[in-house]
Amino acid sequence: FELYIKTDNYPEDFSWELVNTNNTVLANRNNYEDANKYYYYRECVPVTNNECAMLRLIDKYNNGGTFYIVSWDGNVIEEGKQGYNNPEITMGNCNDSEDGLLNGEE
């Protein structure tokens, strides 16, 4: 899992978390302090071949502005600028997931 971000003018509003199919947090970060700064994270996360993970990009006030690039297994799977929503990006083998969380059920 790799995440490259550039914070906006209000970095303290931004956070992210990576969860597995059981909604267990695998990695997360909050409390950004520096506006318009680049950050890079690379982390080996414990998911099996038949699991997937979900990255949640969270802006406390939903006003967006943070730029991001997300990679899984060395491949860029999504990039963009966070808008007026909190994107949830799925990664891994989600087709076989029996867990409702990553199949749109809560």
Coordinates of N, CA and C in Angstrom, one line a residue:
F1 N 0.9 -1.2 0.0 CA 0.0 0.0 0.0 C 0.9 1.2 0.0
E2 N 0.6 2.1 -0.9 CA 1.3 3.4 -0.9 C 0.3 4.6 -1.0
L3 N 0.6 5.6 -0.3 CA -0.2 6.8 -0.4 C 0.7 8.0 -0.4
Y4 N 0.4 8.9 -1.4 CA 1.1 10.1 -1.6 C 0.1 11.2 -1.5
I5 N 0.3 12.2 -0.6 CA -0.7 13.2 -0.5 C 0.0 14.6 -0.5
K6 N -0.8 15.6 -0.8 CA -0.4 17.0 -0.6 C -1.5 17.7 0.2
T7 N -1.3 18.1 1.4 CA -2.3 18.7 2.2 C -2.8 20.0 1.6
D8 N -4.0 20.5 2.0 CA -4.5 21.8 1.5 C -4.2 22.8 2.6
N9 N -4.9 23.9 2.6 CA -4.6 25.0 3.5 C -5.1 24.7 4.9
Y10 N -5.8 23.6 5.1 CA -6.3 23.2 6.4 C -6.0 21.8 6.7
P11 N -4.7 21.5 6.9 CA -4.3 20.1 7.0 C -4.9 19.4 8.2
E12 N -5.2 20.1 9.3 CA -5.7 19.5 10.5 C -7.1 18.9 10.3
D13 N -7.8 19.2 9.2 CA -9.1 18.7 8.9 C -9.0 17.3 8.2
F14 N -7.8 16.9 7.7 CA -7.7 15.7 6.9 C -7.1 14.6 7.7
S15 N -7.7 13.4 7.4 CA -7.1 12.1 8.0 C -7.5 11.0 7.0
W16 N -6.9 9.9 7.3 CA -7.2 8.7 6.5 C -7.0 7.4 7.3
E17 N -7.7 6.4 6.9 CA -7.6 5.1 7.5 C -7.7 4.0 6.5
L18 N -7.0 2.9 6.7 CA -7.0 1.7 5.8 C -7.6 0.6 6.6
V19 N -8.7 0.0 6.2 CA -9.3 -1.1 7.0 C -9.4 -2.4 6.1
N20 N -9.4 -3.5 6.8 CA -9.6 -4.8 6.1 C -11.1 -5.1 6.0
T21 N -11.4 -6.3 5.5 CA -12.8 -6.7 5.3 C -13.6 -6.8 6.6
N22 N -12.9 -7.0 7.7 CA -13.5 -7.0 9.0 C -13.6 -5.6 9.7
N23 N -13.3 -4.6 8.9 CA -13.3 -3.2 9.4 C -12.2 -3.0 10.5
T24 N -11.2 -3.8 10.5 CA -10.0 -3.6 11.4 C -9.1 -2.6 10.8
V25 N -8.7 -1.6 11.6 CA -7.8 -0.6 11.0 C -6.4 -1.2 10.9
L26 N -5.9 -1.1 9.6 CA -4.5 -1.6 9.3 C -3.5 -0.5 9.4
A27 N -3.9 0.7 9.1 CA -3.0 1.9 9.1 C -3.9 3.1 9.1
N28 N -3.3 4.2 9.7 CA -4.1 5.4 9.7 C -3.2 6.6 10.0
R29 N -3.7 7.8 9.8 CA -2.9 9.0 10.1 C -3.9 10.1 10.2
N30 N -3.7 11.0 11.2 CA -4.4 12.2 11.4 C -3.5 13.3 12.0
N31 N -4.0 14.4 12.4 CA -3.2 15.4 13.1 C -2.1 16.0 12.2
Y32 N -2.4 16.2 10.9 CA -1.5 16.9 10.0 C -1.4 18.4 10.5
E33 N -0.2 18.9 10.4 CA 0.0 20.3 10.9 C 0.5 21.2 9.8
D34 N 1.1 20.8 8.8 CA 1.7 21.6 7.8 C 0.8 21.7 6.5
A35 N 0.4 23.0 6.2 CA -0.4 23.2 5.0 C 0.5 23.1 3.8
N36 N -0.2 22.6 2.7 CA 0.4 22.5 1.4 C 1.8 21.7 1.4
K37 N 1.8 20.7 2.2 CA 3.0 19.9 2.3 C 2.8 18.5 1.7
Y38 N 3.8 17.9 1.1 CA 3.8 16.6 0.5 C 4.1 15.5 1.6
Y39 N 3.4 14.4 1.6 CA 3.6 13.3 2.5 C 3.6 12.0 1.6
Y40 N 4.4 11.0 2.0 CA 4.5 9.7 1.3 C 4.5 8.6 2.4
Y41 N 3.6 7.6 2.2 CA 3.5 6.5 3.1 C 3.6 5.2 2.2
R42 N 4.4 4.3 2.7 CA 4.5 3.0 2.1 C 4.5 2.0 3.2
E43 N 3.5 1.1 3.2 CA 3.4 0.2 4.3 C 2.9 -1.2 3.7
C44 N 3.5 -2.3 4.3 CA 3.1 -3.6 4.0 C 1.9 -3.9 4.9
V45 N 0.7 -4.2 4.3 CA -0.4 -4.4 5.2 C -0.8 -5.9 5.2
P46 N -1.3 -6.4 6.3 CA -1.6 -7.9 6.4 C -2.9 -8.3 5.9
V47 N -3.0 -8.4 4.6 CA -4.2 -9.0 4.0 C -3.9 -10.2 3.2
T48 N -4.8 -11.2 3.2 CA -4.5 -12.5 2.5 C -4.9 -12.3 1.0
N49 N -4.6 -13.3 0.2 CA -4.9 -13.2 -1.2 C -6.4 -13.1 -1.5
N50 N -7.2 -13.6 -0.6 CA -8.7 -13.5 -0.9 C -9.3 -12.3 -0.1
E51 N -8.6 -11.4 0.4 CA -9.1 -10.2 1.1 C -8.9 -9.0 0.3
C52 N -9.6 -8.0 0.7 CA -9.4 -6.6 0.2 C -9.3 -5.6 1.3
A53 N -9.0 -4.4 1.0 CA -8.8 -3.4 1.9 C -9.6 -2.1 1.4
M54 N -9.9 -1.2 2.3 CA -10.6 0.0 1.9 C -9.8 1.2 2.5
L55 N -9.5 2.1 1.7 CA -8.9 3.4 2.2 C -9.9 4.4 2.2
R56 N -10.1 5.0 3.4 CA -11.0 6.1 3.6 C -10.3 7.4 3.7
L57 N -10.5 8.3 2.8 CA -9.9 9.7 2.9 C -11.0 10.6 3.5
I58 N -10.6 11.2 4.6 CA -11.6 11.9 5.4 C -11.3 13.4 5.6
D59 N -12.2 14.2 5.2 CA -12.0 15.7 5.5 C -13.2 16.1 6.4
K60 N -12.8 16.5 7.6 CA -13.7 16.8 8.7 C -14.9 17.7 8.3
Y61 N -14.6 18.6 7.4 CA -15.7 19.6 7.0 C -16.2 19.4 5.6
N62 N -15.7 18.3 4.9 CA -16.1 17.9 3.6 C -15.9 19.1 2.6
N63 N -14.9 19.9 2.8 CA -14.6 20.9 1.8 C -13.4 20.6 0.9
G64 N -12.8 19.4 1.1 CA -11.8 18.9 0.1 C -10.6 19.8 0.0
G65 N -9.8 19.4 -1.0 CA -8.6 20.2 -1.3 C -7.3 19.4 -1.3
T66 N -7.3 18.2 -0.6 CA -6.1 17.4 -0.5 C -5.9 16.6 -1.8
F67 N -4.7 16.6 -2.3 CA -4.4 15.8 -3.5 C -3.9 14.5 -3.1
Y68 N -4.2 13.4 -3.8 CA -3.7 12.1 -3.4 C -3.5 11.2 -4.6
I69 N -2.5 10.2 -4.4 CA -2.3 9.1 -5.3 C -2.2 7.9 -4.5
V70 N -3.0 6.8 -4.9 CA -3.0 5.6 -4.1 C -2.5 4.5 -5.0
S71 N -1.6 3.7 -4.4 CA -1.1 2.5 -5.1 C -1.3 1.2 -4.3
W72 N -1.5 0.1 -5.0 CA -1.6 -1.2 -4.4 C -0.8 -2.2 -5.2
D73 N 0.1 -3.0 -4.6 CA 0.9 -3.9 -5.3 C 1.7 -3.2 -6.4
G74 N 2.2 -2.0 -6.1 CA 3.0 -1.3 -7.1 C 2.3 -0.6 -8.2
N75 N 0.9 -0.7 -8.3 CA 0.1 -0.1 -9.4 C -0.7 1.0 -8.8
V76 N -0.7 2.2 -9.5 CA -1.5 3.3 -9.2 C -3.0 2.9 -9.5
I77 N -3.8 3.0 -8.4 CA -5.2 2.6 -8.7 C -6.2 3.8 -8.6
E78 N -5.7 4.9 -8.1 CA -6.6 6.1 -8.1 C -5.7 7.3 -7.7
E79 N -6.0 8.4 -8.4 CA -5.4 9.7 -8.0 C -6.4 10.8 -8.3
G80 N -6.2 11.9 -7.6 CA -7.1 13.0 -7.8 C -7.0 14.0 -6.6
K81 N -7.9 14.9 -6.7 CA -8.0 15.9 -5.6 C -9.3 15.7 -4.9
Q82 N -9.3 15.6 -3.6 CA -10.5 15.3 -2.8 C -11.4 16.5 -3.0
G83 N -12.6 16.2 -3.4 CA -13.7 17.2 -3.6 C -14.5 17.3 -2.3
Y84 N -15.8 17.5 -2.5 CA -16.7 17.7 -1.4 C -17.3 16.4 -1.0
N85 N -16.5 15.4 -0.9 CA -16.9 14.1 -0.4 C -15.7 13.5 0.3
N86 N -15.9 12.3 0.9 CA -14.9 11.5 1.5 C -14.7 10.2 0.8
P87 N -13.8 10.1 -0.2 CA -13.7 8.9 -1.0 C -13.4 7.7 -0.2
E88 N -13.9 6.6 -0.7 CA -13.5 5.2 -0.1 C -13.0 4.4 -1.3
I89 N -11.8 4.0 -1.2 CA -11.1 3.4 -2.4 C -10.8 1.9 -2.0
T90 N -11.3 1.0 -2.7 CA -11.1 -0.4 -2.4 C -9.9 -1.0 -3.2
M91 N -9.2 -1.9 -2.5 CA -7.9 -2.4 -3.1 C -7.9 -3.9 -2.8
G92 N -7.2 -4.7 -3.6 CA -7.0 -6.1 -3.4 C -8.0 -6.9 -4.1
N93 N -8.3 -8.1 -3.5 CA -9.2 -9.0 -4.2 C -10.6 -8.9 -3.5
C94 N -11.4 -7.9 -4.0 CA -12.7 -7.6 -3.4 C -13.8 -8.5 -4.0
N95 N -13.6 -9.1 -5.1 CA -14.6 -9.9 -5.7 C -15.0 -11.1 -4.9
D96 N -14.1 -11.7 -4.1 CA -14.5 -12.9 -3.3 C -14.8 -12.5 -1.9
S97 N -14.9 -11.2 -1.6 CA -15.2 -10.8 -0.2 C -16.6 -11.2 0.2
E98 N -16.8 -11.9 1.3 CA -18.2 -12.2 1.8 C -18.6 -11.2 2.8
D99 N -17.7 -10.3 3.2 CA -18.1 -9.3 4.2 C -18.9 -8.2 3.6
G100 N -20.0 -7.8 4.3 CA -20.9 -6.8 3.8 C -20.3 -5.5 3.7
L101 N -19.4 -5.1 4.5 CA -18.8 -3.8 4.6 C -18.3 -3.4 3.2
L102 N -17.5 -4.2 2.6 CA -16.9 -3.9 1.3 C -17.8 -4.3 0.1
N103 N -18.9 -4.8 0.3 CA -19.9 -5.1 -0.7 C -21.0 -4.1 -0.7
G104 N -20.9 -3.0 -0.1 CA -21.9 -1.9 -0.1 C -23.0 -2.1 1.0
E105 N -22.8 -3.1 1.9 CA -23.8 -3.3 2.9 C -23.1 -2.8 4.2
E106 N -23.9 -2.2 5.1 CA -23.4 -1.8 6.4 C -24.2 -2.4 7.5

